[in-house]
Short mmCIF file of C-alpha atoms and ligand atoms in Angstrom, two decimals:
data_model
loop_
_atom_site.label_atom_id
_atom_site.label_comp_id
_atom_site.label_asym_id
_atom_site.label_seq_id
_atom_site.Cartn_x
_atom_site.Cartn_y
_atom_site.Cartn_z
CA UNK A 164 -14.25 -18.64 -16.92
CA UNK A 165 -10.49 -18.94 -17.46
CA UNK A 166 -8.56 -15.78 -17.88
CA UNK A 167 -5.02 -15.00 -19.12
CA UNK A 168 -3.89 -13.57 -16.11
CA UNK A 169 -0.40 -12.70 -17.72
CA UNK A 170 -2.45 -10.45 -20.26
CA UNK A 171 -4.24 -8.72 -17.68
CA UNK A 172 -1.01 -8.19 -15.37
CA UNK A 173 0.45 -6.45 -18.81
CA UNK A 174 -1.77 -4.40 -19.37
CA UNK A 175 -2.10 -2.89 -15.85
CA UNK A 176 2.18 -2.32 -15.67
CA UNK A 177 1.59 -0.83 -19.18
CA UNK A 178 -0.71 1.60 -17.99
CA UNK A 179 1.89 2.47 -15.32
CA UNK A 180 4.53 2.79 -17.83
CA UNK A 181 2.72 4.91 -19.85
CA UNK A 182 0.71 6.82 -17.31
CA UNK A 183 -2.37 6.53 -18.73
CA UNK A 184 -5.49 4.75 -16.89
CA UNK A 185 -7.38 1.86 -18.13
CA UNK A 186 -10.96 0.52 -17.68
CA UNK A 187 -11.62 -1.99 -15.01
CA UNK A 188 -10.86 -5.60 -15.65
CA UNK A 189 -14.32 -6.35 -14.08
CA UNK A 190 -15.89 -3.60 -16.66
CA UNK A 191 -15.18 -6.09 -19.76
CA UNK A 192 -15.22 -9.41 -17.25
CA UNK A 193 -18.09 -9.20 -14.61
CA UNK A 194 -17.43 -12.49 -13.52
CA UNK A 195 -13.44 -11.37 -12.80
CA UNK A 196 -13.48 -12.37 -8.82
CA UNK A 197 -11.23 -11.50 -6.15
CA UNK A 198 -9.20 -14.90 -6.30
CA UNK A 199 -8.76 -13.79 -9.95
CA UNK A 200 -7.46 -10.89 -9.08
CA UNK A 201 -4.68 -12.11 -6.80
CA UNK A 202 -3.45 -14.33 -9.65
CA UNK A 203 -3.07 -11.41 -11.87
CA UNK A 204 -1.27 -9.62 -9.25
CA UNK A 205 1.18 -13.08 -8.91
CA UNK A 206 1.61 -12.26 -12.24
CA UNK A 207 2.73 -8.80 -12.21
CA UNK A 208 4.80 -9.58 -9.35
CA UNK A 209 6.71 -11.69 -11.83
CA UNK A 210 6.86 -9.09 -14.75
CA UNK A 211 8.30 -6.64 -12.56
CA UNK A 212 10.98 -9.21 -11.32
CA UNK A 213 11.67 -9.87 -14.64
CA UNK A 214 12.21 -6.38 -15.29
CA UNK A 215 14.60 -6.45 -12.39
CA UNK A 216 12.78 -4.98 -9.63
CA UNK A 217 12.93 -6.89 -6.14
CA UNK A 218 9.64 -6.39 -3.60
CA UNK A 219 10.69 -4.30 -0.70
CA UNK A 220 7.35 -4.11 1.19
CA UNK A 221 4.18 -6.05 1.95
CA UNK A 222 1.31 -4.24 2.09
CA UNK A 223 -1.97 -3.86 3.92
CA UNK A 224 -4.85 -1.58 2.24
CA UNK A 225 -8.60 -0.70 3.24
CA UNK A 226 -7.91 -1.67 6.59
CA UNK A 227 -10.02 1.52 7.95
CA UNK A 228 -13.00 2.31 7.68
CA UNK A 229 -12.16 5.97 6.60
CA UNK A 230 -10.51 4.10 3.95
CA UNK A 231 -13.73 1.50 2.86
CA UNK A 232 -15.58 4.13 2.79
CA UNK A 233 -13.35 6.60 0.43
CA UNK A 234 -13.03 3.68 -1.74
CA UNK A 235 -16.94 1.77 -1.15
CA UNK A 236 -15.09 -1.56 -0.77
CA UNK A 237 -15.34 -3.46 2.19
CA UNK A 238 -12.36 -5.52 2.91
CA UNK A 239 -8.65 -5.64 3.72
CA UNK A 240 -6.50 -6.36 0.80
CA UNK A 241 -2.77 -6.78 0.25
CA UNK A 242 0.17 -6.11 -1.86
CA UNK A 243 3.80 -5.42 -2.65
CA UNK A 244 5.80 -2.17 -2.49
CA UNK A 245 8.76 -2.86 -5.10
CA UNK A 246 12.46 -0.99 -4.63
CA UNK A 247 11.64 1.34 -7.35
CA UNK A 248 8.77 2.95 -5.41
CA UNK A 249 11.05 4.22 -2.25
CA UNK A 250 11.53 8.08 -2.30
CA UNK A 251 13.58 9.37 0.73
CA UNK A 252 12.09 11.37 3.33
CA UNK A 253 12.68 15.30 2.30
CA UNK A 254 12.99 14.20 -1.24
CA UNK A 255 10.36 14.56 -4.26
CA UNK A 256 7.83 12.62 -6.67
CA UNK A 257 7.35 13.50 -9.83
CA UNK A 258 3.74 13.79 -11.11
CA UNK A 259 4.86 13.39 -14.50
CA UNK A 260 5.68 9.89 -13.92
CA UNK A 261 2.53 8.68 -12.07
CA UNK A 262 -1.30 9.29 -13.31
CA UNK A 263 -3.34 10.66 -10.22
CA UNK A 264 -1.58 10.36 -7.19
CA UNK A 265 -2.66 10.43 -3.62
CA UNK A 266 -1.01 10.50 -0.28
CA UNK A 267 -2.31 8.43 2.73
CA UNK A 268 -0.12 8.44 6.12
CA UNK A 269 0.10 4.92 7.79
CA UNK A 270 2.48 2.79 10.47
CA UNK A 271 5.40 -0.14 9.31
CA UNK A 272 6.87 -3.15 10.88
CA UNK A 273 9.88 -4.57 11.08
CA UNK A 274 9.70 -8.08 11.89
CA UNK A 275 12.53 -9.42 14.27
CA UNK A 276 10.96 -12.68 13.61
CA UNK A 277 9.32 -14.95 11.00
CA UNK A 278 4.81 -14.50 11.32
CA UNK A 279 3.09 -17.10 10.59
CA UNK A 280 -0.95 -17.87 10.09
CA UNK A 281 -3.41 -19.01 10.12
CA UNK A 282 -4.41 -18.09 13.96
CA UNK A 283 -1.67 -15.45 14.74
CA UNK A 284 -2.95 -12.18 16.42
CA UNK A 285 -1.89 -9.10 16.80
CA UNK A 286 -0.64 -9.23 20.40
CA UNK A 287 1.90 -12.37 18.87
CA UNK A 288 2.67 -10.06 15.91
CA UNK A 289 3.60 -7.25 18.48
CA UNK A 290 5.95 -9.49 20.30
CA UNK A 291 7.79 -10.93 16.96
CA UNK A 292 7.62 -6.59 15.55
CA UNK A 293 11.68 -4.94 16.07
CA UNK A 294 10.68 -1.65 15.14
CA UNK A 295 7.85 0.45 13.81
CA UNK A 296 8.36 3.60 11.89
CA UNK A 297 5.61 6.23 10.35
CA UNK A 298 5.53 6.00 6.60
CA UNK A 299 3.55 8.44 3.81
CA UNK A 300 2.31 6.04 1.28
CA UNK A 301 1.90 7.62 -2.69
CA UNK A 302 -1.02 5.24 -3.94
CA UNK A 303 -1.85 5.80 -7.56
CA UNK A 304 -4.83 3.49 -9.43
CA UNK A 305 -4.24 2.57 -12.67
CA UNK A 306 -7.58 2.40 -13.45
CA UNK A 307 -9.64 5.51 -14.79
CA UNK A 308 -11.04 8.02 -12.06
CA UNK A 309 -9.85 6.04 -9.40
CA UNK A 310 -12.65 3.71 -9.43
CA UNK A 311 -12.52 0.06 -8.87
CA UNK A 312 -13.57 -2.85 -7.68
CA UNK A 313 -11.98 -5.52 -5.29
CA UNK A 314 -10.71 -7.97 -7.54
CA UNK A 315 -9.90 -5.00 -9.78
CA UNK A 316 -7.39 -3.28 -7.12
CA UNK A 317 -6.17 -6.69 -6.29
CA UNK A 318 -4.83 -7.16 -9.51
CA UNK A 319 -3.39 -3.33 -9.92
CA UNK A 320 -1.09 -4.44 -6.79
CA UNK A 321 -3.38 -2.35 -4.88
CA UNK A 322 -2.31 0.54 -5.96
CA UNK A 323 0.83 0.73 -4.81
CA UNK A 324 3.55 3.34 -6.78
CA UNK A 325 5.66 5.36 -3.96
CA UNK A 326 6.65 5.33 -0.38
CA UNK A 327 8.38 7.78 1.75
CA UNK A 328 9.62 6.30 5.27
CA UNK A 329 10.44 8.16 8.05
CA UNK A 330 13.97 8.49 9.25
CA UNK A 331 13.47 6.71 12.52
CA UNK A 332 13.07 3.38 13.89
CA UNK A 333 11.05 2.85 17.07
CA UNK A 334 10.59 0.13 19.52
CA UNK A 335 7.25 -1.09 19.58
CA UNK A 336 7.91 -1.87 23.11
CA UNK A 337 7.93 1.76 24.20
CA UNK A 338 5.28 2.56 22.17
CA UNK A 339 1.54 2.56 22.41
CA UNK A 340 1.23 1.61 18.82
CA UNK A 341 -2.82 2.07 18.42
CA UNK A 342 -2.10 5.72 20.26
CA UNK A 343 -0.21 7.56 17.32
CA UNK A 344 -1.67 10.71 16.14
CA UNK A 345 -1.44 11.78 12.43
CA UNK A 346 -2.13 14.96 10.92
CA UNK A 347 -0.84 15.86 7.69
CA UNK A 348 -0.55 18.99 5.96
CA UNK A 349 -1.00 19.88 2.34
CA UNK A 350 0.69 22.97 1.57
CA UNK A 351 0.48 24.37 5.62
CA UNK A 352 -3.46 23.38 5.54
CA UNK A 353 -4.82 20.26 7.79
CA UNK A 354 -5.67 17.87 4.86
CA UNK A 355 -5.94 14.56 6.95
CA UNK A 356 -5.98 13.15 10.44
CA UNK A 357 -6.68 10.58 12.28
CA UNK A 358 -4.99 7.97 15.37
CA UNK A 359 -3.99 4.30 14.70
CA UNK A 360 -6.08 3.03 15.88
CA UNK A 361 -8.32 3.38 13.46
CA UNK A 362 -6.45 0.27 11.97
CA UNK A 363 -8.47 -2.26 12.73
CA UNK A 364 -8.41 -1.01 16.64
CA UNK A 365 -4.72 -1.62 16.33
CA UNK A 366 -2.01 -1.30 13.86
CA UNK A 367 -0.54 -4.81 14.60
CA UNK A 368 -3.70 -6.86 14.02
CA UNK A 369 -3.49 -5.30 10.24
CA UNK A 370 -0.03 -7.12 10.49
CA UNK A 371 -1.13 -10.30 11.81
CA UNK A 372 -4.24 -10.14 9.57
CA UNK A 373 -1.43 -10.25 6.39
CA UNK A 374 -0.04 -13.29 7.59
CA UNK A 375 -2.96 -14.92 8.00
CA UNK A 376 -4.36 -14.37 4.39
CA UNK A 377 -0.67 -15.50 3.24
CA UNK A 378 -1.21 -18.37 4.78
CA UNK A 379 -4.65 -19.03 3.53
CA UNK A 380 -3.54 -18.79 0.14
CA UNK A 381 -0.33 -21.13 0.88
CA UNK A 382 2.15 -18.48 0.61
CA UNK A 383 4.05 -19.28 3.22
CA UNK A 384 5.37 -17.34 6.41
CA UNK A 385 6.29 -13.98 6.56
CA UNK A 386 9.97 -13.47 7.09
CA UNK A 387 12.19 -12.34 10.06
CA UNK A 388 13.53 -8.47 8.57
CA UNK A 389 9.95 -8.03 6.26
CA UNK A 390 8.83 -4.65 6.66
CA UNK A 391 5.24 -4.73 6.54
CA UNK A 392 2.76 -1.09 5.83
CA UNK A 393 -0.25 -2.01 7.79
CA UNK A 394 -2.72 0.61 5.69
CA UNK A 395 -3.53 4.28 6.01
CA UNK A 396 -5.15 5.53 8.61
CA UNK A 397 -6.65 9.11 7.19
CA UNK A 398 -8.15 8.96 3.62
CA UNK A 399 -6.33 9.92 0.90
CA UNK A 400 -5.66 12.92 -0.42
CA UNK A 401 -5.44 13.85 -4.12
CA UNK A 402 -1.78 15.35 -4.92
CA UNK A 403 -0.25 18.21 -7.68
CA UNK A 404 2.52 19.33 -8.74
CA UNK A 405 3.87 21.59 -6.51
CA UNK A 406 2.49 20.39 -3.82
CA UNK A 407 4.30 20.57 -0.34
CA UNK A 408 3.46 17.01 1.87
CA UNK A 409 4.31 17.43 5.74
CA UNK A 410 3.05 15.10 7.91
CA UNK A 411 3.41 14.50 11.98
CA UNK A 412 2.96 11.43 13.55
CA UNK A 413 2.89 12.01 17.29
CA UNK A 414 6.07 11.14 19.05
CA UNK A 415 7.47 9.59 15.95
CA UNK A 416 8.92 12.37 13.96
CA UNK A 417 7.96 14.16 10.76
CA UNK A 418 8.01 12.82 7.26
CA UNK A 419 7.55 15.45 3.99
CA UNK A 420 8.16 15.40 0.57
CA UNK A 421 7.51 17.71 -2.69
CA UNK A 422 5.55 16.77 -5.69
CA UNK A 423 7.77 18.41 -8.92
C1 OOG B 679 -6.18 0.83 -2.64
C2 OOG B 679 -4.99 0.80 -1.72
C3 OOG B 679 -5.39 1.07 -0.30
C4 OOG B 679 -4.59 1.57 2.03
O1 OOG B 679 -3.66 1.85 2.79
O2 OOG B 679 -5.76 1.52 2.41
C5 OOG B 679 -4.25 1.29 0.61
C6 OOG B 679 -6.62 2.23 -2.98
O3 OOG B 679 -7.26 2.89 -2.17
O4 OOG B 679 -6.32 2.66 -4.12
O5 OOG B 679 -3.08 1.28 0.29
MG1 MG B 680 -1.89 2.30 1.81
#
């Protein structure tokens, strides 16, 4: 079946536009597979460059199994975090502007170097990583309830709409980067934990596991100064407005941020 993966890509940044969720891709085209749904998301990639918006941010999702299992999918995806989306640390999202919201608390890289697939591993992604810092990410499906299917979140940029870094860079050196201990707060109650490694063992083989999927899909290396989220290590948790987000990530600092 041939699809008009422009059309599609519209009509999932129109939803985000106009906050309002739309019905799976896959409910009106069963056949709609997951290489279908990275072409759409090539596609909105483009409209929001056209729009003027520059990607910031690779992405990693359902790279634990806390999140498969939220979710009842069953493997790794990626995606784009766009300028737009970055909200500093201590500052607020608006749930006005999004649909449904959630908050999921994961690790970034900086690369020092260009990654490159097919083959690498995490230990060579480690090596190539300048710094790694904690990041909340603000994941919001444009689809109704939240529901989807692979190729569907594919081509909704995996649901990617906010980010909130934290203020500190760390060398991955010093660190023991599957070791970090998360627990976020919702509000002053325990909403979430978890430890990195609960990343596919380790943070950096979510990293290296990017780069090879670029590669299988000829897109390339991944460049020297890319900051990379490797995917969040808790589930997610629903957010509201007036909602206070604090979360801790052992030894790396603090990171919270208000929903208005
Ligand atoms: C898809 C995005 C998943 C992650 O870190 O696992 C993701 C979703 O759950 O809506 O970003
Ligand atoms: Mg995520």
């Amino acid at each position: 079946m041939v699809f008009n993966y422009r059309a599609l890509a519209e009509y999932l940044v129109e939803a985000e536009e106009r906050k309002q969720p739309v019905s799976c891709i896959t409910d009106n085209y069963p056949n709609f597979n997951l290489s279908n749904g990275y072409a759409v998301q090539k596609e909105l990639v483009k409209i929001k460059e056209e729009l003027g918006y520059n990607i910031f941010a690779y992405k990693m999702g359902l790279t634990s199994q806390a999140k498969m299992k939220q979710m009842n999918v069953n493997e790794p995806i990626y995606g784009y975090v766009f300028d737009y989306m970055n909200v500093p640390n201590q500052g607020q999202i608006i749930k006005e502007e999004l649909i449904h919201p959630k908050v999921e608390a994961e690790i970034a890289f900086i690369l020092g170097e260009d990654i490159e697939g097919p083959g690498i591993t995490g230990e060579q992604v480690l090596k190539k990583t300048k710094s790694i810092l904690p990041v909340l990410e603000i994941i919001d499906s444009r689809y109704e309830n939240f529901k989807f299917t692979l190729p569907d979140v594919v081509a909704d940029n995996t649901s990617a709409s906010r980010v909130v870094f934290g203020d500190k860079l760390f060398n991955p050196h010093d660190f023991e980067v599957d070791a970090v201990e998360v627990k976020m707060k919702i509000n002053g109650d325990l909403a979430a934990d978890g430890v990195s490694s609960a990343v596919l063992g380790n943070p950096a083989v979510s990293a290296a596991m990017l780069a090879n999927m670029m590669a299988g899909s000829g897109k390339g290396k991944i460049r020297k100064g890319s900051i990379i989220l490797t995917g969040a290590i808790t589930e997610a948790v629903l957010l509201h407005k007036g909602d206070h987000i604090t979360a801790k990530f052992g030894g790396m600092g603090e990171i919270s941020f208000q929903v208005k």
